[in-house]
Amino acid sequence: MKGFASEGQCQGPKNRTLFILVAIILVSAWTLLASMDLAGFQLDSSDSYNNVGLHQDQITIPHQQQQPLNPDTDTNTNDDYNDNNDDAPPSTEPLTPELKPAVSNLDPNTKYFSFLTFGGLTNQFIALQNAAYIAHKLNRTLILPPIISNSHDHKNTHQRWSQYMNLPKLTQLTGLQVVEWSEVRPLTEAQRQVGLDQALESTHLWGPYHSEIEPWAAVAENMTCQIVYGFGRPEVDINFSAQNFMFHFLIRPVFVPPVAPRPDGPVYDRQRLVYDNKEPDDLVIVEDLLDRYSDFDGRSPEDVAAGKADVLFLSHTFKIKSVQRGGVYWKEFGKSMHFEPKVIEYATLRMNEEIKGDRDIEVLPNNDPEEVELTESEHQNPVSENGTLVTDIQAPTTRIPHIAVHLRRGDIWTKCRGAKEPFENCVLPMELYANAVERAREYAANSLGLVSHLPVVVTTDSTSEDDFAKIKELGWHRLDHEKYGTADIWGTFGPAMVDAAILAHADVLVGSSVSTMSRIAGLRQKGWYGHESFFPSWKDRAEEKQRRRAIMKRRLETEWERDDLNGEILMVY
């Protein structure tokens, strides 16, 4: 037993020594490996810091909680980045959202009508009212494209018309059923980004036959599109706005000639209405269009079996003529397109702020029916482009009667190249606007019963300091949307749409004769309030002389201060 004990005593130290050596080796190896991993991580993070941050951001934040991309926003921050929960299970969301074709919410039992957009903001409104007329006559639901970027706005964004126009009221007044493309083809964040990327890639390219970037080509869907007025043919490109709309909503239009006219269908005198279209079979006259498509169903038997909806889609509606004279589109539908009450409330608020300091102003109760109706409607709280509810705008209880001047500058001169009227009529001097304002003041006092010296608010796209100085010299007010942050509240197209509301709801309008925006505002003034509008031109100088001469003659006939008046006549002429 002693011998056994002695051997164990000798072996114990050896085992302890071996154990210590193994432990030292293991600790050293672990330390070495840890230091190598740390060095590797530090190298990776120093070389790819932004990529690591993006990777962590995508892992810790579920995809469905991320905010939609905003093309007008340069920042790409996430407030939840540091709100990590160590106890939470690892996310199973993919690092990159899966890109799939867009979902369609079209009802296979409903007949739809839609179109490609055309031109700038006001032209898109004209196309809208024309399309509303066609959809109603064909008993179809109108799918309304959004306001889309055009050749003057390369931000490549879009906004829904319902942010600015009262679509429920349009349905109430006309019976037309309206949905928007954002409703029937809702897009995910990834789909919107792909559409934007394709639009930006094709910014300076024209025609429908662009090279398609790979992600867009993978999810874009074909849409049969009937050729109107030649637009869609290889030699007649579609409009820049139409291209952006097509790219944004992942649509690849397949242009086809319109259906042939019926053998017994009516024949229209194209030469009387159309001067710039060479294709005799193209749709250019609305009555012809309605006759050809009265019983149209563009679906194949396979489409019907698959439950696809019947959609009549045109290459545009802007230039379609009518044999009826007198603005049938405007009378039946354009006139019924009213502004959202919140837009008018905002415009009235800004008007009051601008002119409340004028002397001898007249303050009236704010009883504009455009503001007081539908007060409980959800459409009273439109969403701005950045997702903000416009809830803080309250209709002022009073309003100050005023004249609104639309001073169209910018690139308006380009519209007069080759026009029938003299080129110089595009940009008139301020004195002619001032003369028109004086006539507007006389009209307001004599016909509307308002004070004789109404204040003046100018909406303009001018960037000229000379124009601004002249406006101030005349005692007028310029609405500065940058000062008020209108675009931040209402989105990219907000300043222009608020200007349109101001021009339409002023007591008297002085517009620019070559501006479509002014002309539409004049129609709204007449159609909604029965008010006359004033459009200065060069011939006003001669007419002004005749007007003053007539006034002087009437005064002379009444024997009032004959000597002084003779002196005034000599000074005037």
PDB file of N, CA, C and O in Angstrom, residues 107-151:
ATOM      1  N   ASP A 107     -60.902  45.200 -60.938  1.00  0.00           N
ATOM      2  CA  ASP A 107     -62.044  44.307 -60.813  1.00  0.00           C
ATOM      3  C   ASP A 107     -62.385  43.740 -62.196  1.00  0.00           C
ATOM      4  O   ASP A 107     -62.677  44.498 -63.127  1.00  0.00           O
ATOM      5  N   PRO A 108     -62.347  42.430 -62.374  1.00  0.00           N
ATOM      6  CA  PRO A 108     -62.639  41.863 -63.695  1.00  0.00           C
ATOM      7  C   PRO A 108     -64.066  42.117 -64.164  1.00  0.00           C
ATOM      8  O   PRO A 108     -64.370  41.951 -65.345  1.00  0.00           O
ATOM      9  N   ASN A 109     -64.946  42.543 -63.263  1.00  0.00           N
ATOM     10  CA  ASN A 109     -66.340  42.817 -63.630  1.00  0.00           C
ATOM     11  C   ASN A 109     -66.593  44.288 -63.927  1.00  0.00           C
ATOM     12  O   ASN A 109     -67.748  44.684 -64.134  1.00  0.00           O
ATOM     13  N   THR A 110     -65.534  45.091 -63.930  1.00  0.00           N
ATOM     14  CA  THR A 110     -65.653  46.532 -64.183  1.00  0.00           C
ATOM     15  C   THR A 110     -64.920  46.896 -65.467  1.00  0.00           C
ATOM     16  O   THR A 110     -63.833  46.386 -65.727  1.00  0.00           O
ATOM     17  N   LYS A 111     -65.523  47.772 -66.246  1.00  0.00           N
ATOM     18  CA  LYS A 111     -64.863  48.292 -67.440  1.00  0.00           C
ATOM     19  C   LYS A 111     -64.119  49.577 -67.064  1.00  0.00           C
ATOM     20  O   LYS A 111     -64.696  50.473 -66.449  1.00  0.00           O
ATOM     21  N   TYR A 112     -62.854  49.656 -67.465  1.00  0.00           N
ATOM     22  CA  TYR A 112     -62.016  50.795 -67.092  1.00  0.00           C
ATOM     23  C   TYR A 112     -61.575  51.573 -68.331  1.00  0.00           C
ATOM     24  O   TYR A 112     -61.543  51.048 -69.448  1.00  0.00           O
ATOM     25  N   PHE A 113     -61.212  52.822 -68.087  1.00  0.00           N
ATOM     26  CA  PHE A 113     -60.632  53.670 -69.127  1.00  0.00           C
ATOM     27  C   PHE A 113     -59.458  54.427 -68.525  1.00  0.00           C
ATOM     28  O   PHE A 113     -59.557  54.959 -67.415  1.00  0.00           O
ATOM     29  N   SER A 114     -58.331  54.482 -69.259  1.00  0.00           N
ATOM     30  CA  SER A 114     -57.186  55.248 -68.785  1.00  0.00           C
ATOM     31  C   SER A 114     -56.368  55.736 -69.972  1.00  0.00           C
ATOM     32  O   SER A 114     -56.695  55.440 -71.134  1.00  0.00           O
ATOM     33  N   PHE A 115     -55.287  56.450 -69.674  1.00  0.00           N
ATOM     34  CA  PHE A 115     -54.546  57.132 -70.734  1.00  0.00           C
ATOM     35  C   PHE A 115     -53.161  57.483 -70.225  1.00  0.00           C
ATOM     36  O   PHE A 115     -52.905  57.535 -69.013  1.00  0.00           O
ATOM     37  N   LEU A 116     -52.250  57.748 -71.158  1.00  0.00           N
ATOM     38  CA  LEU A 116     -50.930  58.258 -70.813  1.00  0.00           C
ATOM     39  C   LEU A 116     -51.010  59.768 -70.622  1.00  0.00           C
ATOM     40  O   LEU A 116     -51.741  60.462 -71.335  1.00  0.00           O
ATOM     41  N   THR A 117     -50.236  60.282 -69.672  1.00  0.00           N
ATOM     42  CA  THR A 117     -50.236  61.718 -69.377  1.00  0.00           C
ATOM     43  C   THR A 117     -49.574  62.500 -70.512  1.00  0.00           C
ATOM     44  O   THR A 117     -48.883  61.942 -71.364  1.00  0.00           O
ATOM     45  N   PHE A 118     -49.770  63.809 -70.507  1.00  0.00           N
ATOM     46  CA  PHE A 118     -49.248  64.639 -71.593  1.00  0.00           C
ATOM     47  C   PHE A 118     -48.910  66.029 -71.069  1.00  0.00           C
ATOM     48  O   PHE A 118     -49.764  66.720 -70.526  1.00  0.00           O
ATOM     49  N   GLY A 119     -47.643  66.444 -71.252  1.00  0.00           N
ATOM     50  CA  GLY A 119     -47.254  67.824 -71.021  1.00  0.00           C
ATOM     51  C   GLY A 119     -47.121  68.211 -69.564  1.00  0.00           C
ATOM     52  O   GLY A 119     -46.946  67.384 -68.672  1.00  0.00           O
ATOM     53  N   GLY A 120     -47.220  69.532 -69.345  1.00  0.00           N
ATOM     54  CA  GLY A 120     -47.057  70.096 -68.018  1.00  0.00           C
ATOM     55  C   GLY A 120     -48.322  69.999 -67.184  1.00  0.00           C
ATOM     56  O   GLY A 120     -49.311  69.353 -67.562  1.00  0.00           O
ATOM     57  N   LEU A 121     -48.316  70.670 -66.054  1.00  0.00           N
ATOM     58  CA  LEU A 121     -49.384  70.524 -65.062  1.00  0.00           C
ATOM     59  C   LEU A 121     -50.758  70.866 -65.630  1.00  0.00           C
ATOM     60  O   LEU A 121     -51.707  70.093 -65.508  1.00  0.00           O
ATOM     61  N   THR A 122     -50.894  72.034 -66.285  1.00  0.00           N
ATOM     62  CA  THR A 122     -52.204  72.440 -66.793  1.00  0.00           C
ATOM     63  C   THR A 122     -52.632  71.572 -67.962  1.00  0.00           C
ATOM     64  O   THR A 122     -53.813  71.242 -68.108  1.00  0.00           O
ATOM     65  N   ASN A 123     -51.682  71.181 -68.813  1.00  0.00           N
ATOM     66  CA  ASN A 123     -52.020  70.276 -69.908  1.00  0.00           C
ATOM     67  C   ASN A 123     -52.499  68.929 -69.369  1.00  0.00           C
ATOM     68  O   ASN A 123     -53.390  68.294 -69.947  1.00  0.00           O
ATOM     69  N   GLN A 124     -51.915  68.498 -68.266  1.00  0.00           N
ATOM     70  CA  GLN A 124     -52.371  67.243 -67.659  1.00  0.00           C
ATOM     71  C   GLN A 124     -53.785  67.387 -67.112  1.00  0.00           C
ATOM     72  O   GLN A 124     -54.564  66.437 -67.131  1.00  0.00           O
ATOM     73  N   PHE A 125     -54.126  68.585 -66.630  1.00  0.00           N
ATOM     74  CA  PHE A 125     -55.504  68.824 -66.197  1.00  0.00           C
ATOM     75  C   PHE A 125     -56.456  68.764 -67.387  1.00  0.00           C
ATOM     76  O   PHE A 125     -57.548  68.181 -67.300  1.00  0.00           O
ATOM     77  N   ILE A 126     -56.061  69.376 -68.501  1.00  0.00           N
ATOM     78  CA  ILE A 126     -56.905  69.345 -69.700  1.00  0.00           C
ATOM     79  C   ILE A 126     -57.100  67.905 -70.165  1.00  0.00           C
ATOM     80  O   ILE A 126     -58.210  67.494 -70.529  1.00  0.00           O
ATOM     81  N   ALA A 127     -56.012  67.119 -70.161  1.00  0.00           N
ATOM     82  CA  ALA A 127     -56.122  65.715 -70.536  1.00  0.00           C
ATOM     83  C   ALA A 127     -57.060  64.971 -69.589  1.00  0.00           C
ATOM     84  O   ALA A 127     -57.818  64.082 -70.013  1.00  0.00           O
ATOM     85  N   LEU A 128     -57.027  65.331 -68.313  1.00  0.00           N
ATOM     86  CA  LEU A 128     -57.895  64.708 -67.319  1.00  0.00           C
ATOM     87  C   LEU A 128     -59.363  64.982 -67.630  1.00  0.00           C
ATOM     88  O   LEU A 128     -60.182  64.056 -67.631  1.00  0.00           O
ATOM     89  N   GLN A 129     -59.712  66.244 -67.900  1.00  0.00           N
ATOM     90  CA  GLN A 129     -61.113  66.565 -68.155  1.00  0.00           C
ATOM     91  C   GLN A 129     -61.599  65.915 -69.455  1.00  0.00           C
ATOM     92  O   GLN A 129     -62.742  65.452 -69.536  1.00  0.00           O
ATOM     93  N   ASN A 130     -60.727  65.840 -70.456  1.00  0.00           N
ATOM     94  CA  ASN A 130     -61.098  65.163 -71.696  1.00  0.00           C
ATOM     95  C   ASN A 130     -61.339  63.677 -71.453  1.00  0.00           C
ATOM     96  O   ASN A 130     -62.296  63.090 -71.971  1.00  0.00           O
ATOM     97  N   ALA A 131     -60.448  63.068 -70.666  1.00  0.00           N
ATOM     98  CA  ALA A 131     -60.581  61.646 -70.358  1.00  0.00           C
ATOM     99  C   ALA A 131     -61.848  61.381 -69.543  1.00  0.00           C
ATOM    100  O   ALA A 131     -62.521  60.351 -69.741  1.00  0.00           O
ATOM    101  N   ALA A 132     -62.174  62.287 -68.632  1.00  0.00           N
ATOM    102  CA  ALA A 132     -63.391  62.129 -67.832  1.00  0.00           C
ATOM    103  C   ALA A 132     -64.624  62.118 -68.736  1.00  0.00           C
ATOM    104  O   ALA A 132     -65.547  61.315 -68.545  1.00  0.00           O
ATOM    105  N   TYR A 133     -64.621  62.977 -69.723  1.00  0.00           N
ATOM    106  CA  TYR A 133     -65.729  63.036 -70.685  1.00  0.00           C
ATOM    107  C   TYR A 133     -65.859  61.708 -71.428  1.00  0.00           C
ATOM    108  O   TYR A 133     -66.952  61.142 -71.554  1.00  0.00           O
ATOM    109  N   ILE A 134     -64.725  61.177 -71.927  1.00  0.00           N
ATOM    110  CA  ILE A 134     -64.732  59.931 -72.692  1.00  0.00           C
ATOM    111  C   ILE A 134     -65.179  58.764 -71.809  1.00  0.00           C
ATOM    112  O   ILE A 134     -66.018  57.944 -72.202  1.00  0.00           O
ATOM    113  N   ALA A 135     -64.602  58.667 -70.615  1.00  0.00           N
ATOM    114  CA  ALA A 135     -64.951  57.559 -69.714  1.00  0.00           C
ATOM    115  C   ALA A 135     -66.433  57.564 -69.380  1.00  0.00           C
ATOM    116  O   ALA A 135     -67.090  56.508 -69.357  1.00  0.00           O
ATOM    117  N   HIS A 136     -66.979  58.739 -69.133  1.00  0.00           N
ATOM    118  CA  HIS A 136     -68.393  58.836 -68.783  1.00  0.00           C
ATOM    119  C   HIS A 136     -69.273  58.428 -69.958  1.00  0.00           C
ATOM    120  O   HIS A 136     -70.262  57.696 -69.787  1.00  0.00           O
ATOM    121  N   LYS A 137     -68.929  58.875 -71.157  1.00  0.00           N
ATOM    122  CA  LYS A 137     -69.728  58.547 -72.338  1.00  0.00           C
ATOM    123  C   LYS A 137     -69.667  57.053 -72.653  1.00  0.00           C
ATOM    124  O   LYS A 137     -70.633  56.481 -73.180  1.00  0.00           O
ATOM    125  N   LEU A 138     -68.555  56.411 -72.349  1.00  0.00           N
ATOM    126  CA  LEU A 138     -68.403  54.980 -72.600  1.00  0.00           C
ATOM    127  C   LEU A 138     -68.840  54.134 -71.409  1.00  0.00           C
ATOM    128  O   LEU A 138     -68.701  52.909 -71.441  1.00  0.00           O
ATOM    129  N   ASN A 139     -69.328  54.791 -70.349  1.00  0.00           N
ATOM    130  CA  ASN A 139     -69.787  54.098 -69.140  1.00  0.00           C
ATOM    131  C   ASN A 139     -68.670  53.258 -68.538  1.00  0.00           C
ATOM    132  O   ASN A 139     -68.863  52.091 -68.181  1.00  0.00           O
ATOM    133  N   ARG A 140     -67.498  53.841 -68.427  1.00  0.00           N
ATOM    134  CA  ARG A 140     -66.340  53.166 -67.851  1.00  0.00           C
ATOM    135  C   ARG A 140     -65.852  53.928 -66.623  1.00  0.00           C
ATOM    136  O   ARG A 140     -66.045  55.138 -66.507  1.00  0.00           O
ATOM    137  N   THR A 141     -65.191  53.216 -65.737  1.00  0.00           N
ATOM    138  CA  THR A 141     -64.553  53.832 -64.576  1.00  0.00           C
ATOM    139  C   THR A 141     -63.209  54.412 -65.001  1.00  0.00           C
ATOM    140  O   THR A 141     -62.404  53.724 -65.630  1.00  0.00           O
ATOM    141  N   LEU A 142     -62.965  55.648 -64.660  1.00  0.00           N
ATOM    142  CA  LEU A 142     -61.724  56.321 -65.037  1.00  0.00           C
ATOM    143  C   LEU A 142     -60.611  55.960 -64.063  1.00  0.00           C
ATOM    144  O   LEU A 142     -60.752  56.142 -62.850  1.00  0.00           O
ATOM    145  N   ILE A 143     -59.509  55.418 -64.590  1.00  0.00           N
ATOM    146  CA  ILE A 143     -58.297  55.230 -63.785  1.00  0.00           C
ATOM    147  C   ILE A 143     -57.432  56.454 -64.027  1.00  0.00           C
ATOM    148  O   ILE A 143     -56.921  56.662 -65.130  1.00  0.00           O
ATOM    149  N   LEU A 144     -57.257  57.257 -63.010  1.00  0.00           N
ATOM    150  CA  LEU A 144     -56.627  58.562 -63.156  1.00  0.00           C
ATOM    151  C   LEU A 144     -55.129  58.475 -62.880  1.00  0.00           C
ATOM    152  O   LEU A 144     -54.713  58.166 -61.762  1.00  0.00           O
ATOM    153  N   PRO A 145     -54.283  58.743 -63.900  1.00  0.00           N
ATOM    154  CA  PRO A 145     -52.841  58.815 -63.633  1.00  0.00           C
ATOM    155  C   PRO A 145     -52.533  59.980 -62.704  1.00  0.00           C
ATOM    156  O   PRO A 145     -53.302  60.951 -62.627  1.00  0.00           O
ATOM    157  N   PRO A 146     -51.418  59.927 -62.004  1.00  0.00           N
ATOM    158  CA  PRO A 146     -51.077  61.031 -61.103  1.00  0.00           C
ATOM    159  C   PRO A 146     -50.538  62.227 -61.872  1.00  0.00           C
ATOM    160  O   PRO A 146     -50.313  62.161 -63.083  1.00  0.00           O
ATOM    161  N   ILE A 147     -50.343  63.329 -61.162  1.00  0.00           N
ATOM    162  CA  ILE A 147     -49.580  64.446 -61.719  1.00  0.00           C
ATOM    163  C   ILE A 147     -48.144  63.965 -61.818  1.00  0.00           C
ATOM    164  O   ILE A 147     -47.575  63.485 -60.838  1.00  0.00           O
ATOM    165  N   ILE A 148     -47.576  64.081 -62.978  1.00  0.00           N
ATOM    166  CA  ILE A 148     -46.280  63.463 -63.225  1.00  0.00           C
ATOM    167  C   ILE A 148     -45.255  64.508 -63.620  1.00  0.00           C
ATOM    168  O   ILE A 148     -45.601  65.561 -64.159  1.00  0.00           O
ATOM    169  N   SER A 149     -43.996  64.260 -63.338  1.00  0.00           N
ATOM    170  CA  SER A 149     -42.933  65.168 -63.744  1.00  0.00           C
ATOM    171  C   SER A 149     -42.924  65.314 -65.252  1.00  0.00           C
ATOM    172  O   SER A 149     -43.208  64.370 -65.990  1.00  0.00           O
ATOM    173  N   ASN A 150     -42.586  66.517 -65.716  1.00  0.00           N
ATOM    174  CA  ASN A 150     -42.529  66.779 -67.150  1.00  0.00           C
ATOM    175  C   ASN A 150     -41.153  67.298 -67.512  1.00  0.00           C
ATOM    176  O   ASN A 150     -40.225  67.257 -66.707  1.00  0.00           O
ATOM    177  N   SER A 151     -41.017  67.819 -68.718  1.00  0.00           N
ATOM    178  CA  SER A 151     -39.707  68.241 -69.208  1.00  0.00           C
ATOM    179  C   SER A 151     -39.142  69.423 -68.436  1.00  0.00           C
ATOM    180  O   SER A 151     -37.961  69.729 -68.553  1.00  0.00           O
TER     181      SER A 151
END
